[in-house]
Amino acid sequence: MLTPVKFGLIGPMYPPIDKAIEAVPRIEALGWDFLDYPDQLGGTHPMGMLPNPVPKSDPSLPSGFFADIFLGSMEMSAAAAVLSKNLGIVLGVIDPLRRSPAVMAQETATLSLMSKGRMTFAIGSGEAKQFEPYGEKREKPVARMEEAIRIWQALWTSGGKPVTRESEFWPLREAYFPIPLHEGKQPSLLMVG
């Protein structure tokens, strides 16, 4: 079976916020299959090197994400979920290390419901540039990422019953997860490296 090729854009996620939001229905109307919001606090380039790629003649033009400012990826994905009907939405790459797995299970289940199953979460083990400058520790990133995914799956499949499970990083004790899954399906995950 062949997998269809899809084409998408990195969604604008820099100020002005109203123009970044206006770009969502425009991206869908232009016929793109998906848009992607990377989960970034900062880029790889030195600050001030890249101005926001917003043309003065058309500030809602979908034009990429390379800038110094990154608005919240969860929030931009939520906006895209309610401002589009068929557009796929990729939140990625996002790491499950800077947020607790229980909170991220809630966020991903909520976004899947909001988007009616159109969300895909591209998961990675994070980059030092998103951790160290902000006082976060990036210890055992691959093991933590794998364990976070196991916790999500335990919570998503709990059927609303309390979950208790051992974990080197995040043990659960009678953890209650009552959020229903969109059409009973776990949120779509894509592992990246």
PDB file of N, CA and C in Angstrom, residues 31-79:
ATOM      1  N   GLY A  31      -5.163  25.324  -0.452  1.00  0.00           N
ATOM      2  CA  GLY A  31      -5.093  23.914  -0.791  1.00  0.00           C
ATOM      3  C   GLY A  31      -3.966  23.120  -0.163  1.00  0.00           C
ATOM      4  N   TRP A  32      -3.264  23.683   0.804  1.00  0.00           N
ATOM      5  CA  TRP A  32      -2.207  22.929   1.481  1.00  0.00           C
ATOM      6  C   TRP A  32      -2.847  21.797   2.287  1.00  0.00           C
ATOM      7  N   ASP A  33      -2.124  20.693   2.443  1.00  0.00           N
ATOM      8  CA  ASP A  33      -2.652  19.539   3.180  1.00  0.00           C
ATOM      9  C   ASP A  33      -2.551  19.724   4.692  1.00  0.00           C
ATOM     10  N   PHE A  34      -1.502  20.385   5.140  1.00  0.00           N
ATOM     11  CA  PHE A  34      -1.312  20.556   6.584  1.00  0.00           C
ATOM     12  C   PHE A  34      -0.487  21.806   6.862  1.00  0.00           C
ATOM     13  N   LEU A  35      -0.525  22.223   8.113  1.00  0.00           N
ATOM     14  CA  LEU A  35       0.414  23.232   8.576  1.00  0.00           C
ATOM     15  C   LEU A  35       1.053  22.715   9.846  1.00  0.00           C
ATOM     16  N   ASP A  36       2.260  23.185  10.092  1.00  0.00           N
ATOM     17  CA  ASP A  36       3.073  22.694  11.201  1.00  0.00           C
ATOM     18  C   ASP A  36       3.457  23.856  12.098  1.00  0.00           C
ATOM     19  N   TYR A  37       3.325  23.641  13.405  1.00  0.00           N
ATOM     20  CA  TYR A  37       3.800  24.609  14.382  1.00  0.00           C
ATOM     21  C   TYR A  37       4.916  23.965  15.199  1.00  0.00           C
ATOM     22  N   PRO A  38       6.170  24.389  15.011  1.00  0.00           N
ATOM     23  CA  PRO A  38       7.248  23.839  15.828  1.00  0.00           C
ATOM     24  C   PRO A  38       7.173  24.393  17.251  1.00  0.00           C
ATOM     25  N   ASP A  39       7.539  23.566  18.205  1.00  0.00           N
ATOM     26  CA  ASP A  39       7.511  23.962  19.615  1.00  0.00           C
ATOM     27  C   ASP A  39       8.873  24.529  19.979  1.00  0.00           C
ATOM     28  N   GLN A  40       9.020  25.824  19.878  1.00  0.00           N
ATOM     29  CA  GLN A  40      10.301  26.488  20.080  1.00  0.00           C
ATOM     30  C   GLN A  40      10.173  27.623  21.093  1.00  0.00           C
ATOM     31  N   LEU A  41      11.215  27.824  21.865  1.00  0.00           N
ATOM     32  CA  LEU A  41      11.355  29.045  22.654  1.00  0.00           C
ATOM     33  C   LEU A  41      12.329  29.985  21.965  1.00  0.00           C
ATOM     34  N   GLY A  42      13.274  29.419  21.253  1.00  0.00           N
ATOM     35  CA  GLY A  42      14.260  30.216  20.533  1.00  0.00           C
ATOM     36  C   GLY A  42      14.806  29.423  19.366  1.00  0.00           C
ATOM     37  N   GLY A  43      15.308  30.149  18.387  1.00  0.00           N
ATOM     38  CA  GLY A  43      15.845  29.522  17.191  1.00  0.00           C
ATOM     39  C   GLY A  43      17.325  29.223  17.316  1.00  0.00           C
ATOM     40  N   THR A  44      17.905  28.734  16.237  1.00  0.00           N
ATOM     41  CA  THR A  44      19.321  28.380  16.232  1.00  0.00           C
ATOM     42  C   THR A  44      20.207  29.538  15.794  1.00  0.00           C
ATOM     43  N   HIS A  45      19.616  30.610  15.335  1.00  0.00           N
ATOM     44  CA  HIS A  45      20.380  31.758  14.850  1.00  0.00           C
ATOM     45  C   HIS A  45      20.546  32.794  15.970  1.00  0.00           C
ATOM     46  N   PRO A  46      21.553  33.643  15.875  1.00  0.00           N
ATOM     47  CA  PRO A  46      21.710  34.692  16.895  1.00  0.00           C
ATOM     48  C   PRO A  46      20.536  35.672  16.861  1.00  0.00           C
ATOM     49  N   MET A  47      20.140  36.137  18.030  1.00  0.00           N
ATOM     50  CA  MET A  47      19.022  37.089  18.131  1.00  0.00           C
ATOM     51  C   MET A  47      19.291  38.312  17.258  1.00  0.00           C
ATOM     52  N   GLY A  48      18.259  38.767  16.571  1.00  0.00           N
ATOM     53  CA  GLY A  48      18.352  39.958  15.737  1.00  0.00           C
ATOM     54  C   GLY A  48      18.821  39.690  14.325  1.00  0.00           C
ATOM     55  N   MET A  49      19.216  38.459  14.027  1.00  0.00           N
ATOM     56  CA  MET A  49      19.732  38.147  12.702  1.00  0.00           C
ATOM     57  C   MET A  49      18.618  38.066  11.663  1.00  0.00           C
ATOM     58  N   LEU A  50      17.473  37.516  12.067  1.00  0.00           N
ATOM     59  CA  LEU A  50      16.372  37.331  11.121  1.00  0.00           C
ATOM     60  C   LEU A  50      15.156  38.140  11.551  1.00  0.00           C
ATOM     61  N   PRO A  51      14.750  39.102  10.760  1.00  0.00           N
ATOM     62  CA  PRO A  51      13.529  39.840  11.102  1.00  0.00           C
ATOM     63  C   PRO A  51      12.302  38.971  10.844  1.00  0.00           C
ATOM     64  N   ASN A  52      11.179  39.326  11.467  1.00  0.00           N
ATOM     65  CA  ASN A  52       9.941  38.591  11.199  1.00  0.00           C
ATOM     66  C   ASN A  52       9.650  38.632   9.708  1.00  0.00           C
ATOM     67  N   PRO A  53       9.340  37.488   9.103  1.00  0.00           N
ATOM     68  CA  PRO A  53       9.130  37.438   7.653  1.00  0.00           C
ATOM     69  C   PRO A  53       7.716  37.861   7.256  1.00  0.00           C
ATOM     70  N   VAL A  54       7.324  39.046   7.681  1.00  0.00           N
ATOM     71  CA  VAL A  54       5.981  39.537   7.386  1.00  0.00           C
ATOM     72  C   VAL A  54       6.090  40.658   6.355  1.00  0.00           C
ATOM     73  N   PRO A  55       5.649  40.405   5.126  1.00  0.00           N
ATOM     74  CA  PRO A  55       5.703  41.475   4.127  1.00  0.00           C
ATOM     75  C   PRO A  55       4.731  42.602   4.487  1.00  0.00           C
ATOM     76  N   LYS A  56       5.190  43.822   4.426  1.00  0.00           N
ATOM     77  CA  LYS A  56       4.335  44.960   4.778  1.00  0.00           C
ATOM     78  C   LYS A  56       3.100  45.034   3.896  1.00  0.00           C
ATOM     79  N   SER A  57       3.231  44.597   2.634  1.00  0.00           N
ATOM     80  CA  SER A  57       2.097  44.674   1.717  1.00  0.00           C
ATOM     81  C   SER A  57       1.021  43.631   2.028  1.00  0.00           C
ATOM     82  N   ASP A  58       1.365  42.564   2.754  1.00  0.00           N
ATOM     83  CA  ASP A  58       0.411  41.492   3.010  1.00  0.00           C
ATOM     84  C   ASP A  58       0.802  40.750   4.294  1.00  0.00           C
ATOM     85  N   PRO A  59       0.498  41.317   5.465  1.00  0.00           N
ATOM     86  CA  PRO A  59       0.977  40.734   6.717  1.00  0.00           C
ATOM     87  C   PRO A  59       0.393  39.375   7.075  1.00  0.00           C
ATOM     88  N   SER A  60      -0.652  38.894   6.391  1.00  0.00           N
ATOM     89  CA  SER A  60      -1.158  37.560   6.709  1.00  0.00           C
ATOM     90  C   SER A  60      -0.684  36.511   5.700  1.00  0.00           C
ATOM     91  N   LEU A  61       0.281  36.882   4.863  1.00  0.00           N
ATOM     92  CA  LEU A  61       0.824  35.947   3.882  1.00  0.00           C
ATOM     93  C   LEU A  61       1.522  34.802   4.593  1.00  0.00           C
ATOM     94  N   PRO A  62       1.130  33.555   4.312  1.00  0.00           N
ATOM     95  CA  PRO A  62       1.844  32.412   4.905  1.00  0.00           C
ATOM     96  C   PRO A  62       3.258  32.364   4.339  1.00  0.00           C
ATOM     97  N   SER A  63       4.265  32.677   5.165  1.00  0.00           N
ATOM     98  CA  SER A  63       5.610  32.848   4.616  1.00  0.00           C
ATOM     99  C   SER A  63       6.716  32.150   5.387  1.00  0.00           C
ATOM    100  N   GLY A  64       6.410  31.334   6.379  1.00  0.00           N
ATOM    101  CA  GLY A  64       7.477  30.653   7.096  1.00  0.00           C
ATOM    102  C   GLY A  64       7.562  31.087   8.538  1.00  0.00           C
ATOM    103  N   PHE A  65       8.543  30.536   9.248  1.00  0.00           N
ATOM    104  CA  PHE A  65       8.591  30.802  10.686  1.00  0.00           C
ATOM    105  C   PHE A  65       9.911  31.361  11.163  1.00  0.00           C
ATOM    106  N   PHE A  66      10.860  31.617  10.310  1.00  0.00           N
ATOM    107  CA  PHE A  66      12.187  32.012  10.765  1.00  0.00           C
ATOM    108  C   PHE A  66      12.188  33.441  11.276  1.00  0.00           C
ATOM    109  N   ALA A  67      12.186  33.576  12.569  1.00  0.00           N
ATOM    110  CA  ALA A  67      12.187  34.867  13.235  1.00  0.00           C
ATOM    111  C   ALA A  67      12.713  34.663  14.646  1.00  0.00           C
ATOM    112  N   ASP A  68      12.856  35.742  15.388  1.00  0.00           N
ATOM    113  CA  ASP A  68      13.306  35.648  16.774  1.00  0.00           C
ATOM    114  C   ASP A  68      12.189  35.263  17.727  1.00  0.00           C
ATOM    115  N   ILE A  69      10.957  35.528  17.347  1.00  0.00           N
ATOM    116  CA  ILE A  69       9.817  35.326  18.240  1.00  0.00           C
ATOM    117  C   ILE A  69       9.046  34.081  17.826  1.00  0.00           C
ATOM    118  N   PHE A  70       8.784  33.198  18.795  1.00  0.00           N
ATOM    119  CA  PHE A  70       7.964  32.017  18.566  1.00  0.00           C
ATOM    120  C   PHE A  70       6.787  32.082  19.533  1.00  0.00           C
ATOM    121  N   LEU A  71       5.578  32.242  19.011  1.00  0.00           N
ATOM    122  CA  LEU A  71       4.394  32.184  19.860  1.00  0.00           C
ATOM    123  C   LEU A  71       4.165  30.727  20.270  1.00  0.00           C
ATOM    124  N   GLY A  72       3.314  30.495  21.250  1.00  0.00           N
ATOM    125  CA  GLY A  72       3.090  29.151  21.769  1.00  0.00           C
ATOM    126  C   GLY A  72       2.519  28.197  20.739  1.00  0.00           C
ATOM    127  N   SER A  73       3.153  27.037  20.602  1.00  0.00           N
ATOM    128  CA  SER A  73       2.726  26.061  19.594  1.00  0.00           C
ATOM    129  C   SER A  73       1.392  25.405  19.947  1.00  0.00           C
ATOM    130  N   MET A  74       1.150  25.129  21.221  1.00  0.00           N
ATOM    131  CA  MET A  74      -0.145  24.549  21.629  1.00  0.00           C
ATOM    132  C   MET A  74      -1.271  25.536  21.318  1.00  0.00           C
ATOM    133  N   GLU A  75      -1.030  26.793  21.641  1.00  0.00           N
ATOM    134  CA  GLU A  75      -2.052  27.822  21.439  1.00  0.00           C
ATOM    135  C   GLU A  75      -2.319  28.060  19.955  1.00  0.00           C
ATOM    136  N   MET A  76      -1.258  28.085  19.146  1.00  0.00           N
ATOM    137  CA  MET A  76      -1.441  28.266  17.703  1.00  0.00           C
ATOM    138  C   MET A  76      -2.164  27.057  17.103  1.00  0.00           C
ATOM    139  N   SER A  77      -1.851  25.858  17.593  1.00  0.00           N
ATOM    140  CA  SER A  77      -2.545  24.655  17.115  1.00  0.00           C
ATOM    141  C   SER A  77      -4.025  24.697  17.472  1.00  0.00           C
ATOM    142  N   ALA A  78      -4.339  25.186  18.669  1.00  0.00           N
ATOM    143  CA  ALA A  78      -5.744  25.307  19.074  1.00  0.00           C
ATOM    144  C   ALA A  78      -6.478  26.289  18.166  1.00  0.00           C
ATOM    145  N   ALA A  79      -5.838  27.409  17.865  1.00  0.00           N
ATOM    146  CA  ALA A  79      -6.459  28.378  16.960  1.00  0.00           C
ATOM    147  C   ALA A  79      -6.691  27.753  15.583  1.00  0.00           C
TER     148      ALA A  79
END
